DNA sequence: GACATTACGTAATAACATTACGTTCGATTG
DNA sequence: CAATCGAACGTAATGTTATTACGTAATGTC
């Protein structure tokens, strides 16, 4: 396996920024947080994000145009179908994989001769904590 | 019924533009196509799109930042869970609703005390026609 | 008619993402 | 070792998507 893929400095900085964040961050927010580390341009962030997402260390949330560090149990880099539950109030993101959902979507694809490259499942709403509050 | 909701001129223009399109359009593409009809600013498009999506006549594709006229059988305006299969090659979008997927996601929400407001399911890939070609 | 609501027009700006071009760094290999 | 190749980087400019702000006009209700 390509287990110990060493990240570059920029990639590590972006990854750590996301891990320390308490929710998804936009590329420009990451940029701002890394000014002191020498980041000057969006492309520095986007390039690192591209690499990190391809490694499965970071996920892009399409409905938010933002990025979050992987917090799931799933194997990185695999073509696993992951769903995200995003709290609109506190920003917390939960990752989960549902085999039945996965299977049903694959079945639809099979029935319709559709070849799926990437599937996005994002649930926007309010988490348990915020509902109680 | 939902049928008789009279759309305004701007809303109708945007809706017709999307219906005549052979795939998803960005707000700015719609704007360009409606220049001759007097559209001058993005907000004219976005306001119409907001209304049309709230009526269920148009869907926003989050992973594309684009909009498509509803082509499904589902009832407009309901909180139904719809999945989109988007061909990266030809741009065709298929809508479908899978009760099992819906049920499983609802079950997850129930188990986690999460209140879902809006759920996005988008499959990017290649459609049957484009695979054959 | 007074009032609330919804939609509209316009301008400016904010937020998100990519293209282009040249350089630097590290690994491979002859 | 140095030639070479590919990944990553720096910087600037530009392109794309979406919103804020402010005022006006049309429409429905009482
Ligand atoms: Zn993950
Ligand atoms: Zn919350
Ligand atoms: Zn639809
Ligand atoms: Zn196709």
CSV table of C-alpha atoms in Angstrom, one decimal, chain B residues 20-116:
chain,number,residue,atom,x,y,z
B,20,UNK,CA,-35.6,24.7,-23.6
B,21,UNK,CA,-32.1,23.9,-22.5
B,22,UNK,CA,-30.7,20.5,-23.1
B,23,UNK,CA,-29.0,20.4,-19.7
B,24,UNK,CA,-28.3,22.4,-16.6
B,25,UNK,CA,-27.5,26.1,-17.0
B,26,UNK,CA,-25.6,28.4,-14.7
B,27,UNK,CA,-27.4,31.6,-13.5
B,28,UNK,CA,-25.1,33.6,-15.7
B,29,UNK,CA,-25.8,31.6,-18.7
B,30,UNK,CA,-29.4,32.2,-18.2
B,31,UNK,CA,-28.7,35.8,-17.8
B,32,UNK,CA,-26.9,35.9,-21.1
B,33,UNK,CA,-29.7,34.1,-22.9
B,34,UNK,CA,-32.2,36.7,-21.6
B,35,UNK,CA,-30.3,39.8,-22.4
B,36,UNK,CA,-32.6,40.4,-25.4
B,37,UNK,CA,-35.6,40.1,-23.1
B,38,UNK,CA,-34.3,42.9,-21.0
B,39,UNK,CA,-32.4,41.1,-18.3
B,40,UNK,CA,-29.5,43.2,-17.1
B,41,UNK,CA,-28.3,41.9,-13.7
B,42,UNK,CA,-27.6,38.5,-12.0
B,43,UNK,CA,-30.1,39.3,-9.3
B,44,UNK,CA,-33.0,39.2,-11.8
B,45,UNK,CA,-32.1,35.6,-12.5
B,46,UNK,CA,-31.3,34.6,-8.9
B,47,UNK,CA,-34.6,36.0,-7.7
B,48,UNK,CA,-36.6,34.1,-10.3
B,49,UNK,CA,-34.6,31.0,-9.6
B,50,UNK,CA,-35.3,31.3,-5.9
B,51,UNK,CA,-39.0,31.4,-6.5
B,52,UNK,CA,-39.0,28.6,-9.1
B,53,UNK,CA,-37.0,26.3,-6.8
B,54,UNK,CA,-39.3,27.0,-3.9
B,55,UNK,CA,-42.2,26.0,-6.2
B,56,UNK,CA,-40.3,22.9,-7.2
B,57,UNK,CA,-40.3,23.8,-10.9
B,58,UNK,CA,-36.5,24.1,-10.9
B,59,UNK,CA,-33.8,22.2,-9.1
B,60,UNK,CA,-30.4,23.4,-8.1
B,61,UNK,CA,-27.5,21.0,-8.7
B,62,UNK,CA,-25.1,21.7,-6.0
B,63,UNK,CA,-22.2,19.9,-7.5
B,64,UNK,CA,-22.5,21.9,-10.6
B,65,UNK,CA,-23.6,25.3,-9.3
B,66,UNK,CA,-26.3,25.1,-12.0
B,67,UNK,CA,-30.0,24.8,-12.4
B,68,UNK,CA,-32.3,22.5,-14.3
B,69,UNK,CA,-36.0,22.5,-15.0
B,70,UNK,CA,-37.8,19.7,-13.1
B,71,UNK,CA,-38.2,16.7,-15.3
B,72,UNK,CA,-39.5,14.3,-12.8
B,73,UNK,CA,-42.8,12.8,-11.9
B,74,UNK,CA,-42.7,13.9,-8.3
B,75,UNK,CA,-45.1,16.3,-6.9
B,76,UNK,CA,-43.8,19.9,-6.9
B,77,UNK,CA,-43.1,21.6,-3.7
B,78,UNK,CA,-43.1,18.6,-1.5
B,79,UNK,CA,-40.3,17.6,0.7
B,80,UNK,CA,-39.5,14.6,-1.4
B,81,UNK,CA,-36.1,13.3,-1.7
B,82,UNK,CA,-34.9,13.3,-5.3
B,83,UNK,CA,-31.6,12.0,-6.6
B,84,UNK,CA,-29.9,13.3,-9.7
B,85,UNK,CA,-27.7,11.4,-12.1
B,86,UNK,CA,-25.7,13.9,-14.1
B,87,UNK,CA,-23.7,12.9,-17.2
B,88,UNK,CA,-20.4,14.7,-17.2
B,89,UNK,CA,-20.2,14.2,-21.0
B,90,UNK,CA,-23.5,15.3,-22.5
B,91,UNK,CA,-24.9,17.1,-19.5
B,92,UNK,CA,-28.2,15.1,-19.4
B,93,UNK,CA,-29.7,14.9,-16.0
B,94,UNK,CA,-32.0,12.1,-14.8
B,95,UNK,CA,-34.2,12.6,-11.7
B,96,UNK,CA,-35.3,9.7,-9.7
B,97,UNK,CA,-36.7,9.0,-6.3
B,98,UNK,CA,-35.8,5.9,-4.3
B,99,UNK,CA,-38.0,5.2,-1.4
B,100,UNK,CA,-35.5,2.9,0.2
B,101,UNK,CA,-32.8,5.4,0.1
B,102,UNK,CA,-35.2,8.0,1.5
B,103,UNK,CA,-36.2,5.7,4.3
B,104,UNK,CA,-32.6,4.8,5.2
B,105,UNK,CA,-31.6,8.4,5.4
B,106,UNK,CA,-34.6,9.2,7.4
B,107,UNK,CA,-33.7,6.4,9.7
B,108,UNK,CA,-30.2,7.7,10.2
B,109,UNK,CA,-31.6,11.1,11.0
B,110,UNK,CA,-34.0,9.6,13.5
B,111,UNK,CA,-31.3,7.5,15.2
B,112,UNK,CA,-29.1,10.6,15.5
B,113,UNK,CA,-31.8,13.1,16.4
B,114,UNK,CA,-30.9,15.1,13.3
B,115,UNK,CA,-33.5,17.2,11.7
B,116,UNK,CA,-33.1,17.2,7.9
